[in-house]
Short mmCIF file of C-alpha atoms in Angstrom, two decimals:
data_model
loop_
_atom_site.label_atom_id
_atom_site.label_comp_id
_atom_site.label_asym_id
_atom_site.label_seq_id
_atom_site.Cartn_x
_atom_site.Cartn_y
_atom_site.Cartn_z
CA MET A 1 0.84 32.49 39.53
CA ASN A 2 4.01 33.62 37.78
CA ILE A 3 5.23 32.67 34.86
CA SER A 4 9.35 34.59 33.65
CA HIS A 5 11.54 33.58 31.08
CA HIS A 6 15.35 33.68 30.80
CA LYS A 7 17.19 33.63 28.37
CA LEU A 8 20.25 31.06 27.98
CA ASP A 9 22.10 33.06 24.70
CA ASP A 10 20.52 34.05 22.05
CA VAL A 11 17.76 30.77 20.43
CA ASN A 12 17.91 29.16 24.32
CA ALA A 13 16.42 29.69 26.99
CA ASN A 14 13.85 29.22 29.65
CA ILE A 15 10.35 29.47 30.97
CA LYS A 16 9.61 28.61 34.97
CA VAL A 17 6.12 28.29 35.71
CA GLU A 18 4.99 28.16 39.53
CA LEU A 19 1.27 26.95 39.93
CA THR A 20 0.07 28.04 43.56
CA PRO A 21 -3.66 26.32 44.63
CA GLU A 22 -5.75 29.53 44.50
CA ASP A 23 -4.63 28.85 40.82
CA TYR A 24 -5.24 25.10 39.28
CA ASN A 25 -7.79 24.39 42.81
CA PRO A 26 -10.68 25.64 40.64
CA SER A 27 -9.89 24.16 37.57
CA VAL A 28 -9.72 21.09 38.70
CA ASP A 29 -12.96 20.88 41.42
CA LYS A 30 -14.82 21.90 37.56
CA ALA A 31 -13.29 19.15 36.20
CA ILE A 32 -13.73 16.89 39.52
CA LYS A 33 -17.73 17.38 39.44
CA GLU A 34 -18.47 16.84 35.50
CA GLN A 35 -16.85 13.26 36.45
CA ALA A 36 -19.23 13.08 39.26
CA LYS A 37 -21.99 13.89 36.78
CA LYS A 38 -20.62 11.22 34.26
CA ALA A 39 -19.22 7.96 36.00
CA LYS A 40 -21.36 5.59 35.90
CA LEU A 41 -20.26 3.95 39.16
CA PRO A 42 -21.74 0.26 41.30
CA GLY A 43 -23.45 1.57 43.89
CA PHE A 44 -25.09 5.02 43.33
CA ARG A 45 -27.25 6.39 40.55
CA PRO A 46 -26.06 8.06 37.74
CA GLY A 47 -25.58 11.87 37.61
CA LEU A 48 -25.54 11.26 41.26
CA VAL A 49 -21.90 9.81 42.55
CA PRO A 50 -20.73 11.81 45.31
CA THR A 51 -17.94 14.25 44.02
CA ALA A 52 -15.85 13.88 47.01
CA HIS A 53 -15.77 10.88 46.58
CA ILE A 54 -14.06 11.86 42.85
CA ARG A 55 -12.36 13.35 45.08
CA ARG A 56 -11.41 10.37 46.71
CA THR A 57 -10.86 8.10 43.67
CA TYR A 58 -9.48 9.51 40.64
CA GLY A 59 -8.32 13.43 41.99
CA LYS A 60 -4.93 13.14 41.79
CA ALA A 61 -5.58 11.86 37.57
CA ILE A 62 -7.36 14.86 37.38
CA LEU A 63 -5.34 16.72 39.59
CA LEU A 64 -3.15 15.70 36.65
CA ASP A 65 -4.59 16.15 33.66
CA GLU A 66 -5.94 19.50 35.24
CA ILE A 67 -2.83 21.45 35.86
CA ASN A 68 0.09 20.17 32.52
CA ARG A 69 -3.29 21.45 30.85
CA VAL A 70 -3.04 24.96 32.62
CA VAL A 71 0.56 24.67 32.43
CA ASN A 72 0.27 24.68 28.94
CA ASP A 73 -2.72 27.24 28.70
CA LYS A 74 -0.12 29.59 30.14
CA ILE A 75 2.46 28.64 28.16
CA THR A 76 1.24 29.06 25.12
CA ALA A 77 -0.63 32.91 26.09
CA TYR A 78 2.75 34.35 27.91
CA ILE A 79 4.48 33.66 24.89
CA GLY A 80 2.34 35.09 22.34
CA GLU A 81 1.81 38.18 24.71
CA ASN A 82 5.01 38.43 24.83
CA LYS A 83 5.44 38.04 21.09
CA LEU A 84 8.14 35.31 21.11
CA GLU A 85 9.27 33.59 18.57
CA VAL A 86 9.25 29.51 19.66
CA LEU A 87 10.84 26.43 17.33
CA GLY A 88 8.77 23.63 18.53
CA GLN A 89 7.45 22.70 21.28
CA PRO A 90 8.47 24.28 24.84
CA LEU A 91 9.82 20.97 26.41
CA PRO A 92 9.98 19.85 30.14
CA VAL A 93 13.20 19.65 31.53
CA GLU A 94 15.45 16.55 32.82
CA SER A 95 15.50 17.35 36.26
CA ASP A 96 11.60 18.19 36.57
CA THR A 97 10.94 15.14 36.32
CA ASP A 98 11.99 13.87 39.81
CA ALA A 99 10.14 17.07 41.96
CA ASN A 100 8.85 15.27 44.96
CA TYR A 101 5.43 16.42 45.50
CA ASN A 102 2.69 15.11 47.99
CA TRP A 103 -0.37 15.90 44.94
CA ASP A 104 -2.64 16.91 47.99
CA PHE A 105 -3.88 20.07 46.43
CA LYS A 106 -2.53 22.12 47.77
CA ASP A 107 1.39 21.63 46.61
CA THR A 108 3.22 25.03 45.24
CA PHE A 109 4.59 23.37 42.19
CA SER A 110 7.08 25.04 39.92
CA PHE A 111 8.20 23.34 36.35
CA ASN A 112 10.64 24.63 34.08
CA TYR A 113 10.45 24.41 30.31
CA GLU A 114 13.33 24.79 27.36
CA ILE A 115 12.34 26.32 25.14
CA GLY A 116 14.77 27.43 20.60
CA ILE A 117 14.12 30.88 19.66
CA ALA A 118 13.79 31.78 16.19
CA PRO A 119 17.15 33.00 15.10
CA GLU A 120 16.76 37.12 14.78
CA PHE A 121 18.80 38.45 11.70
CA GLU A 122 17.90 41.22 8.60
CA ILE A 123 15.15 40.28 6.20
CA PRO A 124 17.61 40.49 2.89
CA PHE A 125 15.26 41.30 -0.19
CA THR A 126 15.77 44.24 -0.90
CA LYS A 127 13.72 47.13 -4.29
CA GLU A 128 18.60 46.63 -4.12
CA THR A 129 18.14 42.73 -4.55
CA ALA A 130 18.66 42.05 -8.51
CA PHE A 131 17.15 38.82 -10.27
CA THR A 132 16.05 37.43 -13.44
CA SER A 133 13.08 36.95 -15.47
CA TYR A 134 13.35 34.99 -17.92
CA ALA A 135 10.10 35.19 -20.95
CA ILE A 136 10.43 30.86 -22.09
CA LYS A 137 10.03 31.32 -26.40
CA ALA A 138 8.62 27.78 -28.03
CA ASP A 139 10.86 27.08 -31.24
CA GLU A 140 9.69 26.28 -34.15
CA ALA A 141 10.05 22.53 -33.47
CA THR A 142 8.51 22.04 -29.44
CA LEU A 143 5.22 23.72 -31.19
CA ALA A 144 5.45 20.85 -34.21
CA GLU A 145 5.69 18.35 -31.61
CA ARG A 146 3.35 19.23 -29.80
CA VAL A 147 0.65 19.27 -32.67
CA LYS A 148 2.00 16.49 -33.50
CA ASN A 149 1.69 14.82 -29.55
CA LEU A 150 -2.39 16.64 -29.82
CA ARG A 151 -2.85 15.02 -32.93
CA ARG A 152 -1.71 11.59 -32.83
CA SER A 153 -4.29 12.06 -28.71
CA TYR A 154 -6.76 12.27 -31.07
CA GLY A 155 -6.19 10.50 -34.10
CA LYS A 156 -7.39 6.89 -34.79
CA MET A 157 -5.45 3.10 -35.30
CA THR A 158 -4.94 1.53 -38.65
CA ASN A 159 -3.45 -1.89 -39.37
CA PRO A 160 -2.03 -1.47 -42.37
CA GLU A 161 -0.32 -4.55 -43.87
CA VAL A 162 3.09 -2.96 -44.49
CA SER A 163 5.29 -1.39 -41.40
CA GLU A 164 6.30 1.71 -42.13
CA GLU A 165 9.08 3.74 -39.05
CA GLY A 166 7.18 4.78 -36.01
CA ASP A 167 4.55 1.79 -36.03
CA VAL A 168 4.17 -0.65 -33.27
CA ILE A 169 4.61 -3.86 -34.15
CA TYR A 170 2.22 -7.18 -33.08
CA GLY A 171 4.51 -10.60 -32.18
CA THR A 172 6.08 -13.08 -31.02
CA LEU A 173 9.68 -12.66 -29.00
CA THR A 174 11.98 -16.23 -29.22
CA GLN A 175 15.17 -15.73 -27.86
CA GLU A 176 17.21 -17.91 -29.93
CA LYS A 177 18.23 -21.05 -27.48
CA GLU A 178 15.98 -24.07 -26.26
CA GLU A 179 13.59 -23.06 -23.76
CA GLY A 180 14.28 -19.57 -23.97
CA ILE A 181 11.73 -17.34 -22.76
CA GLU A 182 8.27 -16.45 -25.98
CA LYS A 183 6.38 -13.67 -25.71
CA THR A 184 3.75 -12.38 -27.53
CA THR A 185 3.36 -8.39 -26.85
CA SER A 186 3.24 -4.94 -28.12
CA ILE A 187 7.05 -3.17 -29.42
CA ARG A 188 6.55 0.44 -30.10
CA THR A 189 9.63 1.25 -33.53
CA ASP A 190 9.64 5.27 -32.26
CA ILE A 191 11.84 3.61 -28.99
CA ILE A 192 13.99 1.47 -30.55
CA GLU A 193 17.75 3.58 -29.82
CA ASP A 194 19.26 1.80 -32.57
CA ALA A 195 18.94 2.95 -35.99
CA LYS A 196 19.61 0.17 -38.08
CA ILE A 197 17.12 -2.15 -36.27
CA LYS A 198 14.95 0.83 -36.31
CA LYS A 199 15.20 0.07 -40.27
CA SER A 200 14.12 -3.66 -40.08
CA LEU A 201 10.90 -3.23 -38.48
CA ALA A 202 10.14 -1.47 -41.34
CA GLY A 203 8.43 -2.91 -44.54
CA LEU A 204 7.75 -5.86 -42.39
CA LYS A 205 4.38 -7.45 -42.78
CA LYS A 206 2.00 -10.54 -40.99
CA ASP A 207 3.78 -13.50 -40.63
CA ASP A 208 7.07 -11.93 -41.41
CA THR A 209 10.21 -12.11 -39.12
CA VAL A 210 12.92 -10.60 -38.27
CA LYS A 211 15.86 -11.47 -36.27
CA ILE A 212 17.08 -8.18 -33.21
CA ASP A 213 19.48 -8.50 -30.88
CA VAL A 214 17.28 -6.82 -27.86
CA LYS A 215 19.69 -4.64 -25.52
CA LYS A 216 21.13 -2.95 -28.57
CA ALA A 217 17.45 -2.23 -29.30
CA PHE A 218 15.59 -2.01 -26.10
CA THR A 219 17.24 -0.05 -22.74
CA VAL A 220 16.82 -2.37 -19.76
CA ALA A 221 13.01 -0.53 -18.18
CA ASP A 222 11.69 -0.78 -22.42
CA LEU A 223 12.98 -4.80 -22.75
CA GLY A 224 11.69 -5.11 -18.36
CA ARG A 225 8.36 -4.01 -19.41
CA ILE A 226 8.17 -5.71 -23.93
CA LEU A 227 9.56 -9.35 -21.76
CA GLY A 228 7.84 -9.45 -19.21
CA VAL A 229 10.65 -9.81 -16.51
CA SER A 230 12.40 -7.76 -14.16
CA GLU A 231 14.63 -4.88 -14.75
CA GLU A 232 17.51 -7.36 -12.47
CA GLU A 233 16.78 -10.17 -15.14
CA ALA A 234 16.31 -8.19 -18.50
CA ALA A 235 20.10 -6.33 -17.81
CA ALA A 236 21.07 -10.32 -16.64
CA LEU A 237 20.05 -11.50 -19.87
CA ASP A 238 22.90 -14.17 -20.81
CA VAL A 239 21.94 -14.39 -25.47
CA THR A 240 20.04 -11.09 -26.28
CA LYS A 241 18.81 -12.21 -30.14
CA PHE A 242 15.77 -12.68 -30.28
CA THR A 243 13.46 -14.22 -32.81
CA LEU A 244 10.92 -11.31 -33.73
CA GLU A 245 7.09 -12.97 -35.90
CA VAL A 246 4.84 -10.06 -37.26
CA LYS A 247 1.03 -11.16 -36.29
CA ASN A 248 -0.30 -7.38 -36.91
CA VAL A 249 0.67 -3.99 -37.46
CA ASN A 250 -0.88 -0.88 -35.61
CA ARG A 251 -0.43 2.43 -36.83
CA LEU A 252 -1.82 5.63 -35.17
CA GLU A 253 -2.75 7.70 -38.18
CA GLU A 254 -2.67 11.96 -36.86
CA SER A 255 -5.96 13.09 -36.38
CA ASP A 256 -7.25 15.93 -39.65
CA LEU A 257 -7.30 19.99 -39.32
CA ASN A 258 -10.69 19.80 -38.81
CA GLN A 259 -13.33 21.75 -37.26
CA GLU A 260 -14.86 18.44 -35.13
CA PHE A 261 -10.85 17.88 -34.09
CA PHE A 262 -11.00 21.72 -32.58
CA ASP A 263 -14.20 21.42 -30.62
CA LYS A 264 -12.77 18.57 -28.76
CA LEU A 265 -9.60 20.55 -27.70
CA PHE A 266 -11.79 23.75 -27.03
CA PRO A 267 -14.76 25.07 -25.92
CA ALA A 268 -16.97 24.26 -29.89
CA GLY A 269 -16.51 27.36 -31.48
CA GLU A 270 -13.50 28.92 -30.08
CA VAL A 271 -10.96 27.87 -32.71
CA THR A 272 -11.92 27.34 -36.77
CA THR A 273 -8.57 27.48 -38.47
CA GLU A 274 -5.27 25.98 -38.30
CA GLU A 275 -3.64 29.46 -37.70
CA ASP A 276 -5.68 30.03 -34.31
CA PHE A 277 -5.05 26.31 -33.79
CA ASN A 278 -1.54 27.31 -33.64
CA ALA A 279 -1.68 30.76 -31.85
CA LYS A 280 -2.94 28.40 -29.27
CA VAL A 281 -0.95 25.44 -29.17
CA LYS A 282 1.99 27.90 -28.97
CA GLU A 283 0.01 29.83 -26.24
CA GLU A 284 -0.86 26.30 -24.28
CA VAL A 285 2.91 25.97 -24.69
CA GLU A 286 4.47 29.14 -23.75
CA ASN A 287 2.25 29.24 -20.58
CA LEU A 288 4.48 26.11 -19.84
CA PHE A 289 7.23 27.66 -20.37
CA GLN A 290 6.05 29.85 -17.80
CA GLN A 291 5.87 28.11 -14.72
CA ASN A 292 9.66 26.75 -16.03
CA ALA A 293 10.37 29.52 -15.93
CA ASP A 294 8.88 31.01 -12.64
CA GLN A 295 10.18 28.08 -10.60
CA LYS A 296 13.19 29.23 -12.09
CA LEU A 297 12.71 32.98 -10.18
CA ARG A 298 11.49 30.81 -6.96
CA ASN A 299 14.53 28.63 -7.02
CA ASP A 300 16.37 31.78 -7.27
CA MET A 301 15.50 33.96 -4.72
CA TYR A 302 15.62 30.64 -2.68
CA SER A 303 19.60 30.06 -3.25
CA PHE A 304 19.95 33.59 -2.44
CA GLY A 305 18.26 34.19 0.66
CA MET A 306 19.45 31.06 2.12
CA ASP A 307 23.00 32.67 0.94
CA LYS A 308 22.29 35.61 2.26
CA VAL A 309 21.39 35.45 6.02
CA LYS A 310 23.47 33.34 8.38
CA VAL A 311 22.44 32.58 11.12
CA THR A 312 22.94 29.74 14.97
CA PHE A 313 19.65 27.52 15.82
CA PRO A 314 19.22 26.23 19.36
CA GLU A 315 20.67 22.82 17.50
CA THR A 316 20.34 20.32 20.92
CA PHE A 317 17.07 21.55 21.61
CA LEU A 318 16.07 20.75 18.11
CA LYS A 319 17.34 17.08 18.25
CA LYS A 320 15.31 17.07 21.48
CA TRP A 321 12.24 18.33 20.16
CA LEU A 322 12.55 16.63 17.26
CA LYS A 323 12.88 12.93 19.39
CA SER A 324 10.56 13.73 21.91
CA THR A 325 7.56 14.44 19.25
CA ASN A 326 8.91 11.34 16.70
CA PRO A 327 9.77 8.60 18.96
CA ASN A 328 10.63 5.88 16.74
CA ILE A 329 13.20 7.53 15.31
CA ASN A 330 16.85 5.91 15.92
CA GLU A 331 19.97 8.51 15.67
CA GLN A 332 21.57 7.75 12.57
CA GLU A 333 17.85 8.76 11.04
CA LEU A 334 18.50 12.18 13.16
CA GLU A 335 21.73 13.24 12.17
CA GLU A 336 21.32 12.09 8.23
CA GLY A 337 17.71 14.29 8.22
CA PHE A 338 18.91 17.12 10.46
CA ALA A 339 20.50 18.57 7.44
CA ASP A 340 17.56 19.17 5.17
CA PHE A 341 15.84 20.02 8.82
CA LEU A 342 16.89 22.98 9.24
CA SER A 343 17.06 24.24 5.54
CA ASN A 344 13.07 23.90 5.56
CA LEU A 345 13.37 25.29 9.34
CA LYS A 346 15.60 29.12 7.97
CA TRP A 347 13.07 29.38 4.83
CA THR A 348 10.19 28.51 7.03
CA ILE A 349 11.54 31.66 9.00
CA ILE A 350 12.15 33.88 6.28
CA GLU A 351 8.69 33.78 4.60
CA ASN A 352 7.70 34.03 7.90
CA ARG A 353 9.15 37.14 8.97
CA ILE A 354 8.48 38.65 5.04
CA VAL A 355 4.78 37.85 5.69
CA THR A 356 4.53 39.19 9.23
CA ALA A 357 6.81 42.25 8.02
CA ASN A 358 4.46 43.51 5.44
CA ASN A 359 1.13 42.56 7.34
CA LEU A 360 0.51 39.19 4.23
CA GLU A 361 -2.94 37.31 4.99
CA VAL A 362 -3.25 34.00 3.76
CA LYS A 363 -7.08 34.70 2.94
CA TYR A 364 -9.20 31.86 3.14
CA ASP A 365 -10.97 31.37 -0.64
CA GLU A 366 -7.66 31.80 -1.36
CA VAL A 367 -6.48 28.02 -0.02
CA VAL A 368 -10.02 26.76 -1.54
CA ASN A 369 -9.34 28.09 -5.25
CA LEU A 370 -5.48 27.33 -4.49
CA ALA A 371 -7.26 22.75 -3.82
CA LYS A 372 -9.88 23.85 -6.97
CA GLU A 373 -7.00 24.87 -8.81
CA ARG A 374 -5.23 21.71 -7.82
CA ILE A 375 -8.09 19.22 -8.71
CA TYR A 376 -9.01 20.98 -12.04
CA ALA A 377 -5.34 20.10 -13.12
CA GLN A 378 -5.18 16.57 -12.46
CA ILE A 379 -8.52 16.10 -13.88
CA LYS A 380 -7.48 17.76 -17.19
CA MET A 381 -4.40 14.52 -16.77
CA TYR A 382 -6.79 12.28 -16.93
CA ASN A 383 -9.38 13.22 -19.48
CA ILE A 384 -9.01 16.14 -21.38
CA ASN A 385 -12.47 16.91 -22.41
CA ASP A 386 -13.56 16.23 -18.62
CA GLU A 387 -15.26 19.90 -18.41
CA PRO A 388 -15.95 19.93 -14.43
CA THR A 389 -17.85 22.73 -13.28
CA ASP A 390 -16.87 25.71 -10.46
CA GLU A 391 -19.80 23.79 -7.78
CA GLN A 392 -18.10 20.68 -8.31
CA LEU A 393 -14.57 22.03 -7.92
CA ASN A 394 -15.90 23.27 -4.54
CA GLN A 395 -17.63 20.49 -3.32
CA PHE A 396 -14.43 18.41 -4.29
CA ALA A 397 -12.18 21.35 -2.72
CA MET A 398 -14.15 21.07 0.01
CA GLN A 399 -13.61 17.29 0.65
CA LEU A 400 -9.94 17.85 0.29
CA LEU A 401 -9.84 20.44 2.62
CA GLN A 402 -11.39 18.29 5.93
CA ASP A 403 -7.79 16.17 5.49
CA ARG A 404 -6.01 18.39 7.96
CA GLU A 405 -3.05 17.63 6.75
CA GLN A 406 -4.26 18.48 2.69
CA ALA A 407 -5.44 21.61 4.54
CA ASN A 408 -1.54 22.44 6.15
CA ARG A 409 -0.20 21.08 2.73
CA LEU A 410 -2.63 24.03 0.34
CA PHE A 411 -2.17 27.03 3.11
CA GLU A 412 1.61 26.53 3.64
CA GLU A 413 1.50 25.91 -0.33
CA SER A 414 -0.74 29.25 -0.58
CA LYS A 415 1.59 31.27 1.73
CA ALA A 416 4.17 30.27 -0.14
CA LEU A 417 2.17 31.89 -3.13
CA LYS A 418 1.90 34.62 -1.83
CA VAL A 419 5.83 35.15 -0.67
CA PHE A 420 6.83 34.96 -3.58
CA ASP A 421 4.15 37.26 -5.52
CA TYR A 422 5.52 39.70 -2.33
CA LEU A 423 9.32 39.53 -3.82
CA LYS A 424 8.46 39.92 -6.76
CA GLU A 425 7.47 43.50 -6.69
CA ASN A 426 10.37 44.30 -4.28
CA VAL A 427 12.80 43.20 -6.11
CA THR A 428 14.10 44.47 -9.39
CA LEU A 429 13.91 41.73 -12.08
CA ASN A 430 15.48 42.34 -15.08
CA SER A 431 13.08 40.62 -17.58
CA GLN A 432 14.89 38.60 -20.90
CA ASP A 433 13.37 35.78 -23.25
CA ILE A 434 15.21 32.83 -23.92
CA ASN A 435 14.66 29.88 -25.95
CA PHE A 436 13.83 26.06 -24.13
CA VAL A 437 16.73 24.26 -24.56
CA ASP A 438 19.15 27.26 -23.42
CA PHE A 439 17.07 27.71 -20.22
CA GLU A 440 17.05 24.18 -19.79
CA LYS A 441 20.92 24.36 -19.49
CA LEU A 442 21.12 27.43 -16.81
CA ASP A 443 21.92 25.05 -14.26
CA LYS A 444 23.82 22.57 -15.47
#
């Protein structure tokens, strides 16, 4: 066997594979014998079909399969041995499909494949590369809002006689026209946009009526939900004046700041005073802010790397490869998504070069732990009081990782985190305190 590659330019090359009968016949003979053992054919006892019969009947199909397998195995090994950073997969040169072979187990085959090569570049991140690492501080208004939401989440529902701002009014909305819309529904007064209308809904009792302009009171999305119609229908209302008849007033009373409340949020006895509670809330909020700050830093590193690395890709080859792996894609879809594909490919190569150059390794335990973190966060999102055991999280993680797509996604996410941690240690980070309001303005 002879296998070699020839560079056409910096990012395109050909691989040529020549196979003689000595290279493929041992594999073909073995495959024929295995087929003879498994074959169930009329006139032959199971497992005793002569290999000569299998060769005559199925020989060319087996020959083709084995040659494809041998060629693919040899190309994969050759790419690894020669450390070729290949993009996509090798594609057969179309002119080879016209080759005239006898397929009689005596041919010498010659196959040519196109390959795309990852471009060369210097990793742009050094100790002299500087980024700002933000420490987002929680302001009093944000903390107060978080405390209020927590207290409301564990509060109790009451039915006062007279409504106040912030209550939920359960009543019937009737459109002021013949055969108009009539809908009994719940109305959250805190989402009303018009201050005058919001004020008019305070001080109402059961059976009271009030006229409101629903277009002024609600966003189109909220109005559609309240009336039980589509957003398009809500936006197209010809008469927007409705009469609201109150059937009930609902009020969510905030939970008291007592031990029972603290123990619902935190391990029993961990928080015993209002000061402890406020400190915990601040810690929680600033931890969430830290995720925002980390994402900002990652985005800044991404933008820097993408801007500094100037490369050319084998675009013709890549489009051909994308078509071969996505046969249903049309030309318009390919062209519309190609720029994003190249951007993702470029950053993936940058990450991979950092991993390779610094001997970084994503370990299986790290992928499992990331899966457990994601599962834990999802469980807490739906039930803050549910505290899964480590054994349960392990079980859920194992189930998740059995899905190849999910496993690959988590591996890539683990690799990205590994690269991010490496960069944080090997560039210059200038720490800066900032409040959340100013932080949100940074990229606007």
